[in-house]
Amino acid sequence: ENKLPVVVSTWNHGLPANEAAWETLGNGGYSLDSVEAGVRVPEGDPLVITVGYGGIPDAKGKVTLDACIMDEKGRAGSVTYLQHIKHPVSVARLVMEKTPHVMLSGKGALEFALENGFEKEKLLTPGRKKEWKKWKKEKRGFSSKINIENQLEENHDTIGMLAIDDKGRLSGACTTSGMGYKLPGRVGDSPIIGAGLFVDGEIGGAVATGTGELVMKTLGTFLVVEMMRSGKSPARACEEAVKRIARKIPDYQNHQVGFLALNVKGEYGAYCIQPGFNYAVKTASFSDLVDAEAWLK
Ligand code: SD4
């Protein structure tokens, strides 16, 4: 039985994102086009408060975005600290395809986007602005710790997406507004190749979500792909990356990190620190949300 194509992506907002990806993937299209189209859905949705337009701002009230993309040939593009652009993943793709570089940051990334026809938009929505003002007034400060009661401060909803098309080409994308109320200038794991996303077209790919600092310190998705290279299933490879965090980072119990992986056979799996991380899967015969296994029960 042919398992391809397959698309997987993080969290509930992965469901509509997968649907958008499937328009390409289900019609014999290229996985790179499908992941870009897929993650553009939460980027453009103001109700998704952790990605793109309508994302939670930094401590100064600025929405600053991180995104990256990687294809089956190992090509990669990334933007960090990008402001005013609704679809950072598409800018990341242009960095990959039109420049000799991998990563553009801040003002340079914005200039590059504007020169390539992207429009400057206001990304801070009235709702997010109101909450940011309240946060400032209450002097609550920044916390990346897991907070089950207050979803707004939990901040764990980056979208990472991996897809393999019917020709066996595997691509991935990751895009986020980062941790809410972060220090201005902070960049997380999401735009860093090998941290928030890694793809090896001969093996598989992985994406990360959660407290980016933990993922950056362990180069989580690179590790997941290397574990799959050495023969582990996607879920067991993700488990190894979570265990690495547990071994190396003293207060990891206060944080959430989830890894999601897909291999070139179309097999997928996930693992996270805390219960509560889920992901969306779509194949020709299946579309649903799946709860990831957790290290802490
Ligand atoms: C970051 N990993 O910037 C991102 C945050 C997030 O789901 O929301 N992840 O650290």
PDB file of C-alpha atoms in Angstrom, residues 150-288:
ATOM      1  CA  ASN A 150      -3.881  30.753  30.701  1.00  0.00           C
ATOM      2  CA  GLN A 151      -3.580  29.784  27.074  1.00  0.00           C
ATOM      3  CA  LEU A 152      -2.631  33.327  26.107  1.00  0.00           C
ATOM      4  CA  GLU A 153       0.510  33.101  28.140  1.00  0.00           C
ATOM      5  CA  GLU A 154       1.265  29.560  27.232  1.00  0.00           C
ATOM      6  CA  ASN A 155       2.557  30.640  23.850  1.00  0.00           C
ATOM      7  CA  HIS A 156       3.103  27.193  22.491  1.00  0.00           C
ATOM      8  CA  ASP A 157       1.451  27.307  19.140  1.00  0.00           C
ATOM      9  CA  THR A 158       4.017  27.653  16.412  1.00  0.00           C
ATOM     10  CA  ILE A 159       3.020  25.871  13.249  1.00  0.00           C
ATOM     11  CA  GLY A 160       5.511  23.401  11.906  1.00  0.00           C
ATOM     12  CA  MET A 161       4.522  21.352   8.867  1.00  0.00           C
ATOM     13  CA  LEU A 162       6.137  18.444   7.049  1.00  0.00           C
ATOM     14  CA  ALA A 163       4.905  16.961   3.793  1.00  0.00           C
ATOM     15  CA  ILE A 164       6.000  14.237   1.430  1.00  0.00           C
ATOM     16  CA  ASP A 165       4.517  14.218  -2.047  1.00  0.00           C
ATOM     17  CA  ASP A 166       3.657  11.292  -4.301  1.00  0.00           C
ATOM     18  CA  LYS A 167       7.124  11.508  -5.878  1.00  0.00           C
ATOM     19  CA  GLY A 168       8.755  11.050  -2.481  1.00  0.00           C
ATOM     20  CA  ARG A 169       9.957  14.638  -2.098  1.00  0.00           C
ATOM     21  CA  LEU A 170       9.895  15.779   1.537  1.00  0.00           C
ATOM     22  CA  SER A 171       9.708  19.449   2.554  1.00  0.00           C
ATOM     23  CA  GLY A 172       9.043  21.353   5.750  1.00  0.00           C
ATOM     24  CA  ALA A 173       8.117  24.803   7.013  1.00  0.00           C
ATOM     25  CA  CYS A 174       7.916  26.477  10.392  1.00  0.00           C
ATOM     26  CA  THR A 175       6.480  29.899  11.245  1.00  0.00           C
ATOM     27  CA  THR A 176       5.726  31.762  14.459  1.00  0.00           C
ATOM     28  CA  SER A 177       5.344  35.077  16.233  1.00  0.00           C
ATOM     29  CA  GLY A 178       7.534  33.572  18.954  1.00  0.00           C
ATOM     30  CA  MET A 179       7.013  33.665  22.687  1.00  0.00           C
ATOM     31  CA  GLY A 180       4.492  36.344  23.623  1.00  0.00           C
ATOM     32  CA  TYR A 181       5.951  39.446  25.372  1.00  0.00           C
ATOM     33  CA  LYS A 182       9.504  38.284  24.668  1.00  0.00           C
ATOM     34  CA  LEU A 183      12.381  40.732  25.004  1.00  0.00           C
ATOM     35  CA  PRO A 184      12.646  42.908  21.888  1.00  0.00           C
ATOM     36  CA  GLY A 185      15.135  41.297  19.535  1.00  0.00           C
ATOM     37  CA  ARG A 186      14.591  37.792  20.829  1.00  0.00           C
ATOM     38  CA  VAL A 187      14.701  35.106  18.171  1.00  0.00           C
ATOM     39  CA  GLY A 188      13.559  31.573  18.935  1.00  0.00           C
ATOM     40  CA  ASP A 189      14.171  28.145  17.488  1.00  0.00           C
ATOM     41  CA  SER A 190      11.582  28.331  14.734  1.00  0.00           C
ATOM     42  CA  PRO A 191      13.713  30.025  12.019  1.00  0.00           C
ATOM     43  CA  ILE A 192      16.869  28.102  12.890  1.00  0.00           C
ATOM     44  CA  ILE A 193      17.659  25.196  10.605  1.00  0.00           C
ATOM     45  CA  GLY A 194      18.292  22.156  12.794  1.00  0.00           C
ATOM     46  CA  ALA A 195      16.398  23.639  15.744  1.00  0.00           C
ATOM     47  CA  GLY A 196      12.825  24.510  14.713  1.00  0.00           C
ATOM     48  CA  LEU A 197      13.000  22.555  11.452  1.00  0.00           C
ATOM     49  CA  PHE A 198      15.267  20.107   9.720  1.00  0.00           C
ATOM     50  CA  VAL A 199      14.786  18.070   6.561  1.00  0.00           C
ATOM     51  CA  ASP A 200      17.044  15.463   5.000  1.00  0.00           C
ATOM     52  CA  GLY A 201      15.365  14.328   1.813  1.00  0.00           C
ATOM     53  CA  GLU A 202      16.911  10.854   2.055  1.00  0.00           C
ATOM     54  CA  ILE A 203      15.790  10.252   5.653  1.00  0.00           C
ATOM     55  CA  GLY A 204      12.956  12.455   6.865  1.00  0.00           C
ATOM     56  CA  GLY A 205      12.135  15.736   8.536  1.00  0.00           C
ATOM     57  CA  ALA A 206      11.219  17.126  11.943  1.00  0.00           C
ATOM     58  CA  VAL A 207       9.653  20.276  13.390  1.00  0.00           C
ATOM     59  CA  ALA A 208       9.617  21.635  16.928  1.00  0.00           C
ATOM     60  CA  THR A 209       7.189  23.662  18.997  1.00  0.00           C
ATOM     61  CA  GLY A 210       7.312  24.986  22.544  1.00  0.00           C
ATOM     62  CA  THR A 211       9.953  26.913  24.468  1.00  0.00           C
ATOM     63  CA  GLY A 212      12.451  27.632  21.717  1.00  0.00           C
ATOM     64  CA  GLU A 213      15.402  28.097  24.045  1.00  0.00           C
ATOM     65  CA  LEU A 214      15.298  24.415  25.024  1.00  0.00           C
ATOM     66  CA  VAL A 215      15.188  23.358  21.397  1.00  0.00           C
ATOM     67  CA  MET A 216      18.036  25.695  20.389  1.00  0.00           C
ATOM     68  CA  LYS A 217      20.319  24.418  23.138  1.00  0.00           C
ATOM     69  CA  THR A 218      19.913  20.839  21.944  1.00  0.00           C
ATOM     70  CA  LEU A 219      19.506  21.380  18.178  1.00  0.00           C
ATOM     71  CA  GLY A 220      16.368  19.309  18.515  1.00  0.00           C
ATOM     72  CA  THR A 221      15.130  18.669  14.993  1.00  0.00           C
ATOM     73  CA  PHE A 222      18.613  17.899  13.678  1.00  0.00           C
ATOM     74  CA  LEU A 223      18.864  15.341  16.445  1.00  0.00           C
ATOM     75  CA  VAL A 224      15.479  13.826  15.539  1.00  0.00           C
ATOM     76  CA  VAL A 225      16.524  13.389  11.910  1.00  0.00           C
ATOM     77  CA  GLU A 226      19.859  11.850  12.936  1.00  0.00           C
ATOM     78  CA  MET A 227      17.990   9.401  15.180  1.00  0.00           C
ATOM     79  CA  MET A 228      15.786   8.407  12.241  1.00  0.00           C
ATOM     80  CA  ARG A 229      18.959   7.978  10.175  1.00  0.00           C
ATOM     81  CA  SER A 230      20.200   5.480  12.722  1.00  0.00           C
ATOM     82  CA  GLY A 231      17.002   3.489  12.367  1.00  0.00           C
ATOM     83  CA  LYS A 232      14.546   4.873  14.904  1.00  0.00           C
ATOM     84  CA  SER A 233      10.890   5.388  14.060  1.00  0.00           C
ATOM     85  CA  PRO A 234       9.690   9.002  13.945  1.00  0.00           C
ATOM     86  CA  ALA A 235       8.058   8.780  17.396  1.00  0.00           C
ATOM     87  CA  ARG A 236      11.099   7.130  19.030  1.00  0.00           C
ATOM     88  CA  ALA A 237      13.417   9.660  17.374  1.00  0.00           C
ATOM     89  CA  CYS A 238      11.296  12.494  18.809  1.00  0.00           C
ATOM     90  CA  GLU A 239      11.411  10.788  22.200  1.00  0.00           C
ATOM     91  CA  GLU A 240      15.225  10.801  22.095  1.00  0.00           C
ATOM     92  CA  ALA A 241      15.245  14.553  21.477  1.00  0.00           C
ATOM     93  CA  VAL A 242      12.880  15.125  24.418  1.00  0.00           C
ATOM     94  CA  LYS A 243      15.067  12.899  26.604  1.00  0.00           C
ATOM     95  CA  ARG A 244      18.122  14.904  25.596  1.00  0.00           C
ATOM     96  CA  ILE A 245      16.361  18.068  26.821  1.00  0.00           C
ATOM     97  CA  ALA A 246      15.361  16.304  30.045  1.00  0.00           C
ATOM     98  CA  ARG A 247      18.971  15.279  30.641  1.00  0.00           C
ATOM     99  CA  LYS A 248      20.583  18.617  29.792  1.00  0.00           C
ATOM    100  CA  ILE A 249      18.200  21.320  30.929  1.00  0.00           C
ATOM    101  CA  PRO A 250      17.598  21.523  34.691  1.00  0.00           C
ATOM    102  CA  ASP A 251      14.162  23.193  34.744  1.00  0.00           C
ATOM    103  CA  TYR A 252      12.745  21.468  31.683  1.00  0.00           C
ATOM    104  CA  GLN A 253       9.734  20.284  33.710  1.00  0.00           C
ATOM    105  CA  ASN A 254       8.426  23.861  33.692  1.00  0.00           C
ATOM    106  CA  HIS A 255       8.370  23.966  29.908  1.00  0.00           C
ATOM    107  CA  GLN A 256       6.652  22.371  26.981  1.00  0.00           C
ATOM    108  CA  VAL A 257       8.481  21.201  23.885  1.00  0.00           C
ATOM    109  CA  GLY A 258       6.949  18.998  21.217  1.00  0.00           C
ATOM    110  CA  PHE A 259       8.655  17.355  18.265  1.00  0.00           C
ATOM    111  CA  LEU A 260       6.864  16.024  15.196  1.00  0.00           C
ATOM    112  CA  ALA A 261       8.614  13.922  12.548  1.00  0.00           C
ATOM    113  CA  LEU A 262       7.897  12.331   9.170  1.00  0.00           C
ATOM    114  CA  ASN A 263      10.173   9.910   7.361  1.00  0.00           C
ATOM    115  CA  VAL A 264      10.555   9.225   3.648  1.00  0.00           C
ATOM    116  CA  LYS A 265       8.344   6.133   3.908  1.00  0.00           C
ATOM    117  CA  GLY A 266       5.483   8.379   4.986  1.00  0.00           C
ATOM    118  CA  GLU A 267       5.596   7.219   8.605  1.00  0.00           C
ATOM    119  CA  TYR A 268       5.079   9.912  11.228  1.00  0.00           C
ATOM    120  CA  GLY A 269       5.177  10.330  14.985  1.00  0.00           C
ATOM    121  CA  ALA A 270       5.619  12.829  17.783  1.00  0.00           C
ATOM    122  CA  TYR A 271       6.737  13.191  21.374  1.00  0.00           C
ATOM    123  CA  CYS A 272       6.563  16.013  23.907  1.00  0.00           C
ATOM    124  CA  ILE A 273       7.590  16.956  27.452  1.00  0.00           C
ATOM    125  CA  GLN A 274       4.110  17.652  28.851  1.00  0.00           C
ATOM    126  CA  PRO A 275       0.821  16.026  27.908  1.00  0.00           C
ATOM    127  CA  GLY A 276      -1.173  18.370  25.697  1.00  0.00           C
ATOM    128  CA  PHE A 277       0.728  18.559  22.430  1.00  0.00           C
ATOM    129  CA  ASN A 278      -1.247  17.392  19.438  1.00  0.00           C
ATOM    130  CA  TYR A 279      -0.756  17.378  15.705  1.00  0.00           C
ATOM    131  CA  ALA A 280      -2.834  17.103  12.568  1.00  0.00           C
ATOM    132  CA  VAL A 281      -2.349  14.384   9.966  1.00  0.00           C
ATOM    133  CA  LYS A 282      -3.747  14.124   6.472  1.00  0.00           C
ATOM    134  CA  THR A 283      -3.383  11.298   3.953  1.00  0.00           C
ATOM    135  CA  ALA A 284      -5.606  10.182   1.084  1.00  0.00           C
ATOM    136  CA  SER A 285      -7.683   8.114   3.511  1.00  0.00           C
ATOM    137  CA  PHE A 286      -7.296   9.881   6.871  1.00  0.00           C
ATOM    138  CA  SER A 287      -7.517  13.356   8.381  1.00  0.00           C
ATOM    139  CA  ASP A 288      -7.499  13.954  12.107  1.00  0.00           C
TER     140      ASP A 288
END
